[in-house]
Every structure is written in structure tokens, then in C-alpha cells.
mmCIF file of C-alpha atoms in Angstrom:
data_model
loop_
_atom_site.group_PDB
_atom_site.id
_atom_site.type_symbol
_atom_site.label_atom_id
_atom_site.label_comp_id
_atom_site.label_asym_id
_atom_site.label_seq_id
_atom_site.Cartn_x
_atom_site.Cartn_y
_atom_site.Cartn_z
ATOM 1 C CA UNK A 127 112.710 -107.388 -152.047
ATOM 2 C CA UNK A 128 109.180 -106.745 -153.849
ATOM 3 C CA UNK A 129 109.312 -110.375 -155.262
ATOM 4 C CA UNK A 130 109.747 -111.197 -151.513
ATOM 5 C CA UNK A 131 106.971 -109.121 -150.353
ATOM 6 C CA UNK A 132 104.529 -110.806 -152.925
ATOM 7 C CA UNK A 133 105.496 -113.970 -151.675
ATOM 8 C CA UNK A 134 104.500 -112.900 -148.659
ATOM 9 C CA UNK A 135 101.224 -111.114 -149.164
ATOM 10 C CA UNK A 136 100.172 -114.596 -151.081
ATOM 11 C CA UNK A 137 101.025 -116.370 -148.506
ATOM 12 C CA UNK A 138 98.641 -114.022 -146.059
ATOM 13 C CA UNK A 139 95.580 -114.972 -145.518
ATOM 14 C CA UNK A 140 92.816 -112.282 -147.099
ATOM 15 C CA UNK A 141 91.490 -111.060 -143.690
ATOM 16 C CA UNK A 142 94.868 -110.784 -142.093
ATOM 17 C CA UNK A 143 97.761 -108.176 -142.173
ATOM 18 C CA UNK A 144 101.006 -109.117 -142.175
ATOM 19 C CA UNK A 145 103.781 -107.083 -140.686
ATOM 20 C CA UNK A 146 107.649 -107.288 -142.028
ATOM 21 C CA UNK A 147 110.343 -105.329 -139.611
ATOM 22 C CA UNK A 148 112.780 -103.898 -142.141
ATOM 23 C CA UNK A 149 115.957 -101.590 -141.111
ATOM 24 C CA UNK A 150 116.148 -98.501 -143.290
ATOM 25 C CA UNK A 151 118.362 -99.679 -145.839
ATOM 26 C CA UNK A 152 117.298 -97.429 -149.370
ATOM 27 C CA UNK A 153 115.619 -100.390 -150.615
ATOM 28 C CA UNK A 154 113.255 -100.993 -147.546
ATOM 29 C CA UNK A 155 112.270 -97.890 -147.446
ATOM 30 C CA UNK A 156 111.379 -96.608 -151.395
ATOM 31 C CA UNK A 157 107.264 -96.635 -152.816
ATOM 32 C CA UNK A 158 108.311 -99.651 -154.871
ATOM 33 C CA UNK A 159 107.962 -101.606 -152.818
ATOM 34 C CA UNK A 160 105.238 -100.328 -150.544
ATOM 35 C CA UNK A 161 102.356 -101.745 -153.083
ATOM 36 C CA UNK A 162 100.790 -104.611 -151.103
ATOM 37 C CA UNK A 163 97.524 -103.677 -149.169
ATOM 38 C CA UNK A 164 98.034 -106.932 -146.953
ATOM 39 C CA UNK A 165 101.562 -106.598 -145.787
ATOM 40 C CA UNK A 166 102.713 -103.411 -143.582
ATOM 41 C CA UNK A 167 106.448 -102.486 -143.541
ATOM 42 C CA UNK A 168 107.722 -101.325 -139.456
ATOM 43 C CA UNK A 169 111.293 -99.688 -139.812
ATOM 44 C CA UNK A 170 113.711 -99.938 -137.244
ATOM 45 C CA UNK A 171 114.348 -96.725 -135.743
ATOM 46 C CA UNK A 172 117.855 -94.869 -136.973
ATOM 47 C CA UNK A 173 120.791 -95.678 -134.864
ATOM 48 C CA UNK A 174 119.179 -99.246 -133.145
ATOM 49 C CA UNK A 175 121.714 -102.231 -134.497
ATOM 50 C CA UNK A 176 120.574 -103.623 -130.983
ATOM 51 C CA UNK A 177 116.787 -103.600 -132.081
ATOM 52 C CA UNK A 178 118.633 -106.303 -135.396
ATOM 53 C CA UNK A 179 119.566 -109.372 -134.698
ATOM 54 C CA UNK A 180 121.681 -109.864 -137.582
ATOM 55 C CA UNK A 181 123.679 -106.756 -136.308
ATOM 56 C CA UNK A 182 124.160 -109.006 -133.098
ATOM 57 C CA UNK A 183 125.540 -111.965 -135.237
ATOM 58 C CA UNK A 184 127.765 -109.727 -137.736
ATOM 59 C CA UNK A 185 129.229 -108.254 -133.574
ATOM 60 C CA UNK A 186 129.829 -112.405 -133.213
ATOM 61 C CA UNK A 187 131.419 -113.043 -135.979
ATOM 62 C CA UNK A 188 133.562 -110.055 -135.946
ATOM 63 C CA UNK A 189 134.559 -111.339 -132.171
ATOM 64 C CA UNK A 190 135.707 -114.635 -133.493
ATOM 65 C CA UNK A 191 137.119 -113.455 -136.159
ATOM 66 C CA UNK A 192 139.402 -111.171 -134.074
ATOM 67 C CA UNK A 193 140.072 -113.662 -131.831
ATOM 68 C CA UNK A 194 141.539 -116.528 -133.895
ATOM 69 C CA UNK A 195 142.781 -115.035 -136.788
ATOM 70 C CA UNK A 196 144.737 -111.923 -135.657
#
């Protein structure tokens, strides 16, 4: 995750901010990783899997899977 973040805050311009949504999985949400002036962290709010799109594709998957393989 940090190596991603400093990726990221290279990749921002000097005058800009950049803003990564994270849900509040233990390692999105420890100091570590909150060390880069240029790039805010905005955590999901508790109980949201609606506000995660990859929560709506894991709900897909588990559909399809449920549907041709059982």
C-alpha cells in the first residue's frame, strides 16, 4: 500500500492534492501509511459495501457462482 501511495504522490503534480477512497481495512487506515503531504486518504464509512464497487462485483460473482455451479 505505501509503495502504492508513493507512486501516486509522484505522479501528482506539486500544486495539486490527490485524494485515494480506501475502505477501512487495518492497513488503510494505520500512520504508516499516512506520510505523503500530497495525497489525502477518504475512508468509506463502516457498514457501506454499497459505497465499493468491488463489493458490488464480489455480490456478481457470488450470483453466478450460485447459479451454475450448485
Amino acid at each position: 500500500m505505501i509503495e502504492h501511495l508513493r507512486l501516486i504522490s509522484q505522479a501528482t503534480a506539486k500544486d495539486r492534492q490527490a485524494l485515494v477512497i480506501v475502505d477501512r481495512a487495518g492497513w488503510h487506515m494505520t500512520k504508516a501509511i499516512r506520510c505523503f503531504s500530497n495525497v489525502t486518504l477518504l475512508p468509506l464509512p463502516p457498514y457501506s459495501p454499497e459505497l465499493n464497487p468491488v463489493e458490488q462485483l464480489w455480490q456478481q460473482i457470488k450470483q453466478s457462482f450460485v447459479k451454475y455451479h450448485i
